[in-house]
Coordinates of C-alpha atoms and ligand atoms in Angstrom, one line a residue:
M1 CA 66.2 29.6 11.1
L2 CA 68.7 29.4 8.2
G3 CA 71.6 30.1 10.3
G4 CA 75.0 31.6 9.1
S5 CA 76.7 28.8 10.8
V6 CA 75.4 26.4 8.2
N7 CA 77.4 28.3 5.5
H8 CA 80.5 28.6 7.7
E9 CA 80.2 25.0 8.3
L10 CA 80.1 24.2 4.6
M11 CA 83.0 26.5 3.8
R12 CA 85.1 24.7 6.4
R13 CA 84.0 21.3 5.4
H14 CA 84.3 21.5 1.7
D15 CA 86.3 25.0 1.2
L16 CA 85.3 24.8 -2.6
G17 CA 86.1 28.3 -3.5
K18 CA 82.3 28.9 -3.5
R19 CA 80.4 31.8 -4.7
I20 CA 77.7 33.2 -2.8
Q21 CA 74.6 34.1 -4.8
P22 CA 73.4 37.6 -4.0
G23 CA 70.3 37.2 -1.7
A24 CA 70.9 33.5 -1.3
L25 CA 72.7 33.8 2.1
T26 CA 70.4 34.5 4.8
T27 CA 70.5 34.2 8.4
L28 CA 66.8 35.2 8.6
P29 CA 63.9 32.9 10.1
Q30 CA 61.8 31.1 7.7
Q31 CA 58.7 29.1 8.1
I32 CA 59.2 25.5 8.4
K33 CA 56.0 23.5 9.0
D34 CA 55.5 20.8 11.5
I35 CA 55.3 17.2 9.8
H36 CA 52.7 14.7 10.8
W37 CA 53.9 11.2 12.0
G38 CA 51.7 8.4 10.8
Q39 CA 51.5 4.6 11.3
L40 CA 53.7 4.4 8.2
N41 CA 56.1 7.1 7.3
I42 CA 58.3 7.1 4.3
L43 CA 61.3 9.3 3.5
S44 CA 62.3 9.4 -0.3
T45 CA 64.8 10.7 -2.6
T46 CA 65.0 10.5 -6.2
D47 CA 67.4 11.9 -9.1
T48 CA 70.2 12.6 -6.8
H49 CA 72.6 12.7 -9.7
G50 CA 75.8 12.9 -7.6
W51 CA 74.9 16.0 -5.8
L52 CA 76.0 14.3 -2.2
A53 CA 78.4 17.2 -1.6
G54 CA 75.2 19.7 -1.4
H55 CA 74.3 22.8 -3.1
L56 CA 77.3 25.1 -2.3
L57 CA 75.7 28.1 -3.9
D58 CA 72.0 27.8 -2.7
E59 CA 71.3 27.8 1.0
N60 CA 67.8 26.4 0.6
Y61 CA 69.7 23.0 -0.2
S62 CA 73.0 23.3 1.6
S63 CA 73.1 20.0 3.5
D64 CA 75.3 17.3 2.5
W65 CA 75.0 13.6 2.6
G66 CA 76.6 13.4 6.0
D67 CA 73.7 15.7 7.3
F68 CA 71.2 13.5 5.6
A69 CA 72.6 10.5 7.1
D70 CA 72.2 12.0 10.7
F71 CA 68.8 13.0 9.8
V72 CA 67.7 9.7 8.7
R73 CA 69.2 7.9 11.7
K74 CA 67.7 10.4 14.2
M75 CA 64.2 10.0 12.4
K76 CA 64.5 6.4 12.7
A77 CA 65.3 6.6 16.4
K78 CA 62.2 8.8 16.7
A79 CA 60.0 6.3 14.9
D80 CA 61.1 3.7 17.3
M81 CA 60.3 5.9 20.1
L82 CA 56.8 6.7 18.8
G83 CA 56.3 3.0 17.8
V84 CA 55.7 3.6 14.1
D85 CA 57.2 2.4 11.2
L86 CA 59.8 4.5 9.0
L87 CA 60.9 3.3 5.5
L88 CA 63.4 4.9 3.1
V89 CA 63.0 4.8 -0.7
D90 CA 65.1 6.1 -3.6
S91 CA 63.7 6.0 -7.3
G92 CA 67.2 6.1 -9.1
D93 CA 69.5 8.4 -11.4
L94 CA 72.4 8.4 -9.2
H95 CA 75.0 9.4 -12.1
D96 CA 75.4 12.5 -14.4
G97 CA 75.2 15.7 -12.7
T98 CA 78.3 16.8 -10.6
G99 CA 82.1 16.7 -10.9
F100 CA 82.2 14.8 -7.7
G101 CA 80.2 12.0 -9.2
D102 CA 81.3 12.2 -12.7
A103 CA 84.9 13.3 -12.9
T104 CA 86.0 10.0 -11.4
E105 CA 87.2 6.7 -13.1
P106 CA 84.8 4.7 -12.7
N107 CA 81.9 7.1 -12.8
G108 CA 80.5 7.3 -9.1
K109 CA 83.8 6.1 -7.5
F110 CA 83.2 8.3 -4.5
T111 CA 79.4 8.9 -4.8
L112 CA 78.2 5.3 -4.8
P113 CA 80.1 4.2 -1.7
L114 CA 78.5 7.4 0.1
F115 CA 75.1 6.5 -1.1
K116 CA 75.3 3.0 0.3
Q117 CA 75.9 4.4 3.8
I118 CA 72.1 5.2 4.0
P119 CA 69.9 2.3 5.0
Y120 CA 67.4 2.4 2.2
D121 CA 64.4 -0.1 2.2
L122 CA 63.6 0.1 -1.4
L123 CA 65.4 1.4 -4.5
S124 CA 64.6 1.5 -8.2
I125 CA 67.3 1.8 -11.2
G126 CA 67.3 5.1 -13.3
N127 CA 68.1 5.6 -17.0
H128 CA 71.4 7.2 -15.9
E129 CA 72.4 3.6 -14.5
L130 CA 71.8 2.2 -18.0
Y131 CA 73.2 4.7 -20.7
T132 CA 76.7 3.0 -20.8
T133 CA 77.7 -0.6 -20.4
E134 CA 80.3 0.5 -18.0
I135 CA 77.9 2.1 -15.4
A136 CA 75.3 -0.8 -15.9
N137 CA 78.0 -3.4 -15.0
N138 CA 79.3 -1.5 -12.2
T139 CA 75.6 -1.1 -10.9
Y140 CA 75.1 -4.7 -11.4
H141 CA 78.2 -6.1 -9.7
N142 CA 78.9 -3.6 -7.0
F143 CA 75.9 -1.6 -6.2
A144 CA 72.6 -3.6 -6.6
P145 CA 74.0 -6.6 -4.4
N146 CA 74.5 -4.2 -1.5
W147 CA 70.9 -3.8 -0.6
G148 CA 70.0 -7.3 0.5
G149 CA 67.2 -7.8 -2.1
R150 CA 65.8 -4.5 -2.0
Y151 CA 67.4 -3.0 -5.1
I152 CA 64.5 -4.0 -7.5
T153 CA 64.5 -4.1 -11.1
S154 CA 61.0 -5.3 -12.2
N155 CA 61.6 -4.8 -15.8
V156 CA 65.5 -4.7 -16.4
D157 CA 67.8 -7.4 -17.6
I158 CA 71.6 -7.5 -18.0
F159 CA 73.7 -9.7 -20.2
D160 CA 76.0 -11.4 -17.8
N161 CA 78.9 -13.2 -19.8
G162 CA 76.5 -13.4 -22.7
V163 CA 73.7 -14.8 -20.5
Q164 CA 70.6 -12.6 -20.2
K165 CA 69.6 -12.4 -16.5
P166 CA 67.3 -10.2 -14.2
F167 CA 69.4 -7.2 -13.4
S168 CA 68.5 -7.7 -9.7
Q169 CA 65.5 -8.9 -7.7
R170 CA 62.2 -8.5 -9.6
Y171 CA 60.1 -8.0 -6.2
A172 CA 60.5 -8.1 -2.6
Y173 CA 57.9 -9.3 0.0
Y174 CA 58.8 -8.3 3.7
E175 CA 57.0 -7.2 6.9
T176 CA 57.8 -4.0 8.6
K177 CA 58.8 -3.8 12.3
F178 CA 55.1 -3.1 13.2
G179 CA 53.6 -5.6 11.3
I180 CA 52.6 -4.2 7.8
R181 CA 53.0 -6.8 5.3
I182 CA 54.4 -5.3 2.0
M183 CA 54.8 -6.3 -1.8
S184 CA 57.3 -4.3 -3.5
F185 CA 58.1 -3.9 -7.0
A186 CA 60.4 -1.3 -8.8
F187 CA 60.1 -0.3 -12.5
I188 CA 61.8 2.1 -15.0
F189 CA 59.9 3.8 -17.8
N190 CA 59.9 2.2 -21.2
F191 CA 63.4 3.5 -21.8
T192 CA 65.0 2.8 -25.1
G193 CA 68.4 4.7 -24.8
N194 CA 70.1 1.9 -22.8
S195 CA 73.3 0.1 -23.6
N196 CA 73.1 -2.9 -25.4
A197 CA 74.3 -4.9 -22.5
T198 CA 71.0 -4.4 -20.9
V199 CA 67.3 -5.1 -21.7
V200 CA 64.4 -2.9 -20.5
T201 CA 61.2 -4.7 -20.7
P202 CA 58.3 -2.4 -21.6
V203 CA 56.3 -2.2 -18.4
G204 CA 53.0 -3.4 -20.2
D205 CA 54.7 -6.5 -21.1
A206 CA 56.5 -6.9 -17.7
V207 CA 53.2 -6.9 -15.7
Q208 CA 52.0 -9.8 -18.0
Q209 CA 54.9 -12.0 -17.0
S210 CA 54.2 -15.0 -14.8
W211 CA 56.3 -14.1 -11.9
F212 CA 54.4 -10.7 -11.7
Q213 CA 51.0 -12.3 -11.9
Q214 CA 52.0 -14.7 -9.3
Q215 CA 53.3 -12.2 -6.9
V216 CA 50.4 -9.5 -7.7
Q217 CA 47.8 -12.2 -6.8
R218 CA 48.8 -13.0 -3.4
T219 CA 46.3 -12.2 -0.7
D220 CA 48.8 -11.7 2.2
V221 CA 49.5 -8.1 1.3
D222 CA 48.5 -5.0 3.4
L223 CA 50.4 -2.6 1.2
F224 CA 51.9 -2.5 -2.2
L225 CA 54.9 -0.2 -2.0
I226 CA 56.2 0.6 -5.6
A227 CA 59.3 2.5 -6.5
G228 CA 59.8 3.6 -10.2
H229 CA 62.0 5.9 -12.3
I230 CA 58.9 7.0 -14.1
T231 CA 57.2 10.5 -14.2
L232 CA 54.4 10.5 -11.7
R233 CA 52.0 12.4 -13.5
D234 CA 50.0 11.5 -16.6
S235 CA 52.2 8.3 -17.1
P236 CA 51.1 5.5 -19.2
E237 CA 53.5 3.0 -17.3
W238 CA 52.2 4.1 -13.8
N239 CA 48.7 3.5 -15.1
L240 CA 49.5 0.2 -16.2
I241 CA 51.1 -0.8 -13.0
Y242 CA 48.2 0.7 -11.0
S243 CA 45.6 -1.3 -13.2
A244 CA 47.8 -4.4 -13.0
I245 CA 47.4 -4.3 -9.1
R246 CA 43.9 -3.0 -9.1
Q247 CA 42.6 -6.1 -11.2
H248 CA 43.3 -8.3 -8.2
H249 CA 43.1 -6.1 -5.3
S250 CA 40.2 -3.6 -5.7
S251 CA 41.1 -1.7 -2.5
T252 CA 44.5 -2.8 -1.2
P253 CA 46.5 0.4 -0.6
I254 CA 49.1 1.2 -3.3
Q255 CA 52.0 3.7 -2.4
I256 CA 54.1 4.8 -5.3
F257 CA 57.4 6.6 -5.4
G258 CA 58.1 8.2 -8.8
G259 CA 61.0 10.2 -10.3
H260 CA 62.7 11.1 -13.7
R261 CA 60.8 14.3 -14.1
H262 CA 62.8 16.3 -11.4
V263 CA 59.7 17.9 -9.9
R264 CA 57.9 17.8 -6.6
D265 CA 54.5 16.2 -7.0
A266 CA 51.7 14.0 -5.4
V267 CA 49.1 12.2 -7.4
A268 CA 46.1 10.3 -6.3
W269 CA 44.8 7.5 -8.5
D270 CA 42.1 6.6 -6.0
A271 CA 41.4 6.8 -2.3
T272 CA 43.8 4.2 -1.4
A273 CA 46.5 4.6 -4.2
M274 CA 48.9 7.6 -4.1
G275 CA 52.1 8.5 -5.3
T276 CA 54.8 11.2 -4.4
A277 CA 58.0 12.3 -6.3
A278 CA 60.8 14.1 -4.4
G279 CA 62.3 16.5 -7.0
R280 CA 66.1 16.3 -7.8
Y281 CA 69.6 16.8 -7.0
C282 CA 69.5 16.5 -3.1
E283 CA 67.0 19.5 -3.1
T284 CA 64.1 17.6 -1.6
V285 CA 63.5 14.8 0.9
G286 CA 60.0 13.7 0.4
W287 CA 57.9 12.8 3.5
S288 CA 54.7 10.6 3.1
T289 CA 52.6 9.1 5.8
I290 CA 49.8 6.8 6.0
D291 CA 47.4 6.0 8.8
G292 CA 44.7 3.2 9.1
L293 CA 46.8 0.3 7.6
P294 CA 45.9 -3.1 8.9
T295 CA 48.7 -4.6 11.1
N296 CA 49.2 -7.6 13.4
V297 CA 51.1 -5.8 16.0
T298 CA 49.5 -3.4 18.4
R299 CA 51.4 0.0 18.5
A300 CA 52.8 1.2 21.7
K301 CA 52.1 4.8 21.1
S302 CA 49.8 7.0 19.0
P303 CA 51.2 8.8 15.9
M304 CA 51.4 12.6 16.4
G305 CA 51.0 15.8 14.8
Q306 CA 48.6 17.4 12.4
G307 CA 48.5 17.1 8.8
S308 CA 46.3 14.4 7.4
I309 CA 45.2 15.6 3.7
S310 CA 42.5 14.6 1.3
I311 CA 42.5 14.8 -2.3
T312 CA 41.6 18.1 -3.7
K313 CA 42.4 17.4 -7.5
P314 CA 42.2 13.8 -8.6
M315 CA 44.6 13.0 -11.4
S316 CA 42.9 13.9 -14.8
G317 CA 41.7 10.8 -16.6
Y318 CA 40.8 9.1 -13.3
N319 CA 37.3 8.8 -12.5
F320 CA 37.5 7.0 -9.1
T321 CA 35.7 4.0 -10.1
Q322 CA 38.0 2.2 -7.7
P323 CA 37.6 3.2 -4.1
S324 CA 36.6 6.8 -3.7
K325 CA 36.5 6.8 0.2
S326 CA 38.6 4.8 2.6
N327 CA 39.7 4.8 6.2
L328 CA 43.3 5.6 5.2
T329 CA 44.5 9.2 5.8
Y330 CA 47.7 10.5 4.0
S331 CA 50.0 13.5 4.5
R332 CA 53.0 14.5 2.3
Q333 CA 55.5 17.2 2.6
Y334 CA 58.5 18.1 0.5
L335 CA 61.3 19.0 2.8
D336 CA 64.2 21.3 1.8
F337 CA 67.6 19.5 2.1
N338 CA 69.1 21.8 4.8
R339 CA 70.3 21.7 8.3
P340 CA 67.5 24.1 9.8
T341 CA 65.0 21.5 8.2
F342 CA 66.8 18.6 9.6
E343 CA 67.2 19.9 12.9
K344 CA 63.8 21.0 13.4
H345 CA 62.2 17.6 12.7
T346 CA 64.6 15.7 14.9
Q347 CA 64.4 18.3 17.8
S348 CA 68.2 19.1 17.5
T349 CA 70.3 22.2 17.5
D350 CA 73.4 23.1 15.5
Q351 CA 75.4 21.7 18.3
T352 CA 73.6 18.4 18.9
F353 CA 72.4 17.4 15.3
N354 CA 75.6 15.8 14.0
T355 CA 77.0 12.5 15.2
S356 CA 80.3 10.7 14.3
Y357 CA 78.1 8.9 11.7
G358 CA 77.1 12.0 9.7
L359 CA 80.5 13.7 10.4
G360 CA 82.4 10.8 8.8
I361 CA 80.4 11.0 5.9
T362 CA 81.1 14.6 5.6
K363 CA 84.8 14.1 6.1
N364 CA 84.9 11.4 3.5
I365 CA 83.3 13.9 1.0
T366 CA 85.9 16.6 1.9
D367 CA 88.7 14.0 1.7
S368 CA 87.6 12.6 -1.6
R369 CA 87.1 15.9 -3.2
D370 CA 90.6 16.9 -2.1
T371 CA 91.6 14.1 -4.5
L372 CA 90.0 16.0 -7.3
P373 CA 91.6 19.6 -7.1
E374 CA 90.8 20.3 -10.6
L375 CA 87.1 20.5 -9.7
T376 CA 87.5 23.9 -8.2
E377 CA 89.9 25.1 -10.7
L378 CA 88.7 28.4 -12.1
L379 CA 87.8 28.5 -15.7
G380 CA 86.3 32.1 -15.6
C381 CA 83.8 34.2 -14.2
A382 CA 80.1 33.9 -15.4
P383 CA 79.0 37.3 -16.4
D384 CA 75.6 36.9 -14.9
S385 CA 73.1 34.2 -13.5
Y386 CA 71.3 32.4 -16.2
Y387 CA 68.4 30.1 -15.2
L388 CA 67.5 26.8 -16.9
S389 CA 63.8 26.9 -16.4
R390 CA 62.6 30.0 -14.3
F391 CA 62.2 32.3 -17.3
P392 CA 60.9 31.7 -20.9
T393 CA 63.7 31.0 -23.4
S394 CA 63.1 34.7 -24.9
D395 CA 64.1 36.0 -21.7
P396 CA 67.7 37.2 -21.5
R397 CA 67.9 35.8 -17.8
S398 CA 67.1 32.2 -19.6
L399 CA 70.2 29.9 -19.8
L400 CA 68.8 28.5 -23.3
N401 CA 68.8 32.2 -24.4
Y402 CA 72.3 32.9 -23.4
L403 CA 73.3 29.7 -25.0
T404 CA 71.6 30.4 -28.2
T405 CA 72.4 34.2 -28.5
T406 CA 75.8 34.1 -27.2
V407 CA 77.7 30.9 -26.3
F408 CA 77.0 28.7 -29.3
P409 CA 77.7 31.5 -32.0
S410 CA 81.0 32.2 -30.1
V411 CA 82.5 28.7 -29.4
V412 CA 80.5 26.1 -31.7
Y413 CA 82.1 25.8 -35.1
A414 CA 84.5 23.4 -36.9
Q415 CA 88.1 24.8 -37.5
G416 CA 87.9 27.8 -39.7
R417 CA 84.1 27.8 -40.4
N418 CA 83.2 30.6 -38.1
T419 CA 83.2 33.4 -40.8
F420 CA 80.3 34.9 -42.7
D421 CA 81.0 32.5 -45.6
Y422 CA 79.7 29.7 -43.4
P423 CA 76.1 30.4 -42.2
R424 CA 75.6 28.0 -39.2
I425 CA 72.5 26.5 -37.2
I426 CA 73.6 25.1 -33.8
M427 CA 71.1 23.0 -32.0
T428 CA 70.8 21.4 -28.6
N429 CA 68.4 19.1 -26.9
T430 CA 67.4 21.2 -23.8
G431 CA 67.5 18.1 -21.6
G432 CA 71.4 18.0 -22.0
F433 CA 71.5 21.3 -19.9
R434 CA 70.4 20.4 -16.4
Y435 CA 71.3 23.3 -13.9
D436 CA 71.5 26.9 -13.7
L437 CA 74.8 28.9 -14.7
L438 CA 75.4 31.3 -11.6
K439 CA 77.2 34.6 -11.9
G440 CA 80.7 34.6 -10.6
R441 CA 83.3 31.6 -10.3
F442 CA 82.8 28.9 -12.9
T443 CA 84.6 25.8 -12.2
I444 CA 85.0 22.2 -13.8
D445 CA 82.3 21.1 -11.2
N446 CA 80.0 23.9 -12.2
A447 CA 80.5 22.7 -15.7
Y448 CA 79.5 19.1 -14.9
Q449 CA 76.5 20.5 -13.2
V450 CA 75.3 22.5 -16.1
N451 CA 76.1 20.0 -18.8
P452 CA 77.7 16.6 -17.7
Y453 CA 77.5 15.0 -21.2
Q454 CA 80.2 13.8 -23.5
N455 CA 78.1 14.3 -26.5
L456 CA 80.2 15.2 -29.6
W457 CA 79.4 18.3 -31.4
Q458 CA 79.1 17.3 -35.2
Y459 CA 78.0 19.3 -38.3
M460 CA 77.0 18.6 -41.9
T461 CA 76.2 20.7 -44.6
A462 CA 72.6 21.0 -46.0
P463 CA 70.6 23.5 -48.2
W464 CA 68.9 26.1 -46.3
G465 CA 65.6 24.9 -47.8
V466 CA 65.6 21.9 -45.5
A467 CA 67.9 23.2 -42.8
K468 CA 65.6 26.0 -41.8
D469 CA 63.0 23.8 -40.8
V470 CA 65.2 21.2 -38.7
L471 CA 64.5 23.0 -35.4
M472 CA 60.7 22.8 -36.0
N473 CA 60.8 19.2 -37.2
M474 CA 63.0 18.0 -34.3
Q475 CA 60.3 19.6 -31.7
T476 CA 58.1 17.0 -32.7
D477 CA 60.5 14.2 -33.2
R478 CA 61.0 11.4 -30.6
V479 CA 61.5 13.4 -27.4
Y480 CA 64.5 13.9 -25.5
K481 CA 62.9 15.7 -22.9
R482 CA 63.4 18.0 -20.0
Q483 CA 60.8 20.3 -18.7
A484 CA 60.7 21.8 -15.3
S485 CA 59.1 24.3 -13.9
D486 CA 67.3 35.2 -5.2
D487 CA 66.2 37.1 -3.3
T488 CA 64.5 37.3 0.2
Q489 CA 60.9 38.8 1.0
F490 CA 59.6 39.5 4.4
N491 CA 56.0 38.0 4.8
S492 CA 54.4 40.6 7.0
T493 CA 51.4 38.2 8.1
T494 CA 53.8 35.7 9.6
G495 CA 56.6 37.9 10.5
L496 CA 59.0 35.5 8.6
Y497 CA 61.0 35.7 5.8
E498 CA 60.7 33.8 2.4
T499 CA 63.3 32.7 0.0
A500 CA 62.8 32.1 -3.7
G501 CA 62.2 28.2 -4.1
Y502 CA 59.6 25.6 -5.0
V503 CA 55.9 26.4 -4.8
T504 CA 54.1 23.1 -5.5
E505 CA 50.6 22.4 -6.5
D506 CA 49.7 18.8 -6.4
D507 CA 46.7 16.5 -6.1
F508 CA 46.4 17.2 -2.5
G509 CA 46.6 21.1 -2.6
S510 CA 49.4 23.5 -2.3
D511 CA 50.6 22.9 1.4
G512 CA 53.1 20.3 0.5
D513 CA 56.2 22.5 0.6
N514 CA 57.7 22.3 4.2
T515 CA 59.4 25.5 4.0
V516 CA 57.3 28.5 2.7
H517 CA 58.9 30.0 -0.3
F518 CA 58.0 32.7 -2.8
D519 CA 57.7 31.3 -6.3
Q520 CA 61.2 31.4 -8.0
G521 CA 59.2 31.0 -11.3
S522 CA 58.9 28.3 -13.9
A523 CA 58.7 28.3 -17.5
N524 CA 58.0 25.3 -20.0
T525 CA 61.1 24.7 -22.3
P526 CA 60.9 23.4 -25.7
H527 CA 62.7 20.1 -26.3
Y528 CA 65.3 21.7 -28.6
V529 CA 66.8 25.3 -29.1
A530 CA 69.0 26.5 -31.8
A531 CA 71.2 29.4 -32.7
N532 CA 71.2 30.8 -36.3
V533 CA 74.4 32.5 -37.1
S534 CA 74.9 34.6 -40.3
T535 CA 71.8 33.2 -42.0
S536 CA 69.7 36.6 -42.0
N537 CA 70.7 37.4 -45.5
I538 CA 70.0 33.9 -47.1
T539 CA 67.3 34.4 -49.7
D540 CA 67.8 31.2 -51.7
D541 CA 66.7 27.7 -50.5
S542 CA 69.7 26.1 -52.2
T543 CA 72.3 28.2 -50.1
L544 CA 74.4 25.9 -48.1
V545 CA 74.6 26.1 -44.5
D546 CA 76.5 24.3 -41.5
V547 CA 74.0 22.4 -39.3
Y548 CA 75.5 21.5 -35.8
V549 CA 74.0 19.0 -33.4
T550 CA 75.4 16.7 -30.9
S551 CA 76.0 12.9 -31.2
F552 CA 73.1 12.4 -28.7
F553 CA 70.4 13.3 -31.4
A554 CA 72.4 13.4 -34.7
A555 CA 70.6 10.2 -36.1
A556 CA 67.2 11.8 -35.5
A557 CA 68.3 15.2 -36.9
A558 CA 69.7 13.5 -40.0
K559 CA 66.3 12.3 -41.1
Y560 CA 65.3 16.1 -41.6
L561 CA 68.6 16.9 -43.7
T562 CA 70.2 14.4 -45.9
G563 CA 68.8 11.3 -44.1
N564 CA 72.4 10.0 -44.2
T565 CA 73.9 9.7 -40.6
T566 CA 77.4 9.0 -42.0
D567 CA 77.5 12.8 -43.2
W568 CA 78.1 14.3 -39.7
I569 CA 81.6 15.4 -39.3
N570 CA 82.9 15.6 -35.9
V571 CA 84.0 19.1 -34.5
T572 CA 87.5 19.0 -33.4
N573 CA 89.3 21.3 -30.7
S574 CA 92.6 22.8 -31.0
T575 CA 94.4 19.7 -30.4
G576 CA 92.4 17.7 -32.7
G577 CA 90.3 15.9 -30.1
G578 CA 86.6 15.9 -30.0
F579 CA 84.6 18.8 -28.8
A580 CA 81.8 17.7 -26.7
S581 CA 78.7 19.3 -25.0
F582 CA 80.3 19.3 -21.7
D583 CA 83.2 21.3 -23.2
T584 CA 81.0 24.1 -24.6
L585 CA 80.6 26.4 -21.4
P586 CA 84.3 25.8 -20.4
A587 CA 85.4 27.0 -23.8
M588 CA 83.4 30.1 -23.4
A589 CA 84.8 30.9 -20.1
K590 CA 88.3 30.5 -21.0
L591 CA 88.0 32.4 -24.1
F592 CA 85.7 35.3 -23.2
W593 CA 85.0 35.5 -19.6
S594 CA 87.1 37.6 -17.0
K595 CA 89.3 35.6 -14.6
D596 CA 89.0 38.2 -11.8
C597 CA 85.8 37.3 -10.2
Ligands
LIG601 N1 74.1 11.3 -23.3 C1 72.8 11.9 -22.8 C2 72.0 11.5 -22.1 C3 71.0 12.1 -21.7 N2 70.8 13.2 -22.1 C4 69.6 14.1 -21.7 O1 69.3 13.9 -20.4 C5 67.8 13.5 -20.2 C6 67.8 12.5 -19.2 O2 68.0 12.9 -18.0 P1 66.9 12.3 -16.7 O3 67.7 12.9 -15.5 O4 65.7 13.3 -16.9 O5 66.9 11.2 -17.0 C7 67.6 12.9 -21.6 O6 66.1 13.2 -21.9 C8 68.4 14.0 -22.6 O7 67.8 15.1 -22.7 C9 71.7 13.9 -22.9 O8 71.6 15.1 -23.4 N3 72.9 13.3 -23.3
LIG602 ZN1 67.3 12.3 -13.5
LIG603 ZN1 65.8 9.8 -15.5

């Protein structure tokens, strides 16, 4: 049951001036399914983006990193008791997403040491570890070496004092406690936005390299366990990795952990190759199990629980020329990141769940946050809730709709250029906006969650004839993507309650969500959206308009205007400093929202 004690505990621990979402606070019993324990069990996370303090406004995901630490430790003890293996995998993107992670110098000052407290067995790098030289260097020097050879970067290099070196280990070979021989690689997608202190080798080239060919041809492997900061579904990179392994191992099991797309998903390549992705932002813990692997150790006890699954919908494009049948059985569940879930699967209660290990981490979060009082400073009261991807952009409840109809026209303009004499087009990449804007208190922490980026607003003047098509042209330009997919309902069949949340359909069916929710909704978003301000009376293509973009995609947008990137002029704030994408909602809050929430 989602207990009220969870919220009181959170308020006590973090006391962050939290706002409670209408309908989000519930003490009502919900259906959390049992999980199957297999021969090999894997807990996975991805795209945590600094959300280690938990979701203070959404009880579905209200646990913090201390709770997760105790959950992991208890699950490990349970695995030992059952005589089965339990591994932990993370697929990268630790930065950019919360004030707790990003409002420090260096970025991740508090979050990275906390992340290191969890005994991960395999980690991959994400693109958010590679955008800036500062974060890349910090990851290289202070984070990757922590993992005893399990922070694997199969296709990333770094310039260390001018010398190009592997960022970390390229692969790892190891044997589990109960005798499964594993070969691990970890890749990032063919990312091109990395700092020039680093090199990302396209996956297709990396799998041709001699070190990979040597390792992939080993015969002493029971399982290829691969992490990757790569979208799981329909990914050319995963298909290349899968094929490179299958070239030498026609049926050796391959278990993949993807990420980057911020969704829950599971994909079957063939009957012994499957992958899972565990969502985003400490909302989801992935649970994947395999039975039937060869092992050189006799297990003490049998695995337990129901739940092995069969492939219901093989990934499109794959025709199962590789094994279509096997003796392996799989299960997968997407666990909600909350105390009732963690307590249920560890047979604990609110009183018995936490130990000094988890409580120490929670205290560390509270103490660290106390050194950042500015995070909870009230900027204004958001007048309503606006959702990033639950509703189409035409819907007034869509954040992108609110930005283009209200926020951008109100606050994005260069000094003095907000009158009818200056028609404006204000465009953003939708990927820059990363989380919902929720009604009530809006703080610096919330600002980081909605848009953490310091991309500078810039403008140039262009004739309406070209400016009017810039949005359409950018939709098909190189993609800076982001796509994704409160209340409580009583389910009279189960006699339990359901909250709005994820409802996932993957290659194994629709029973993957461990807590039963009703669908919170999802809508595809375009890659860019724009506000047109004072343009409705323009009849002449030669009329000049101001086109606003951010520095993140200014070079691409220039191609459709003058073609000249030097024509962009930075928008400045009242003190002459830059005005960044991060500053947009705080400016709106300060100027236009009530201060009495
Ligand atoms: N300076 C930046 C960097 C990235 N973005 C947006 O974030 C997206 C990547 O985030 P993931 O968590 O999906 O890796 C990227 O596609 C951009 O849309 C940005 O706006 N500014
Ligand atoms: Zn991400
Ligand atoms: Zn990513």
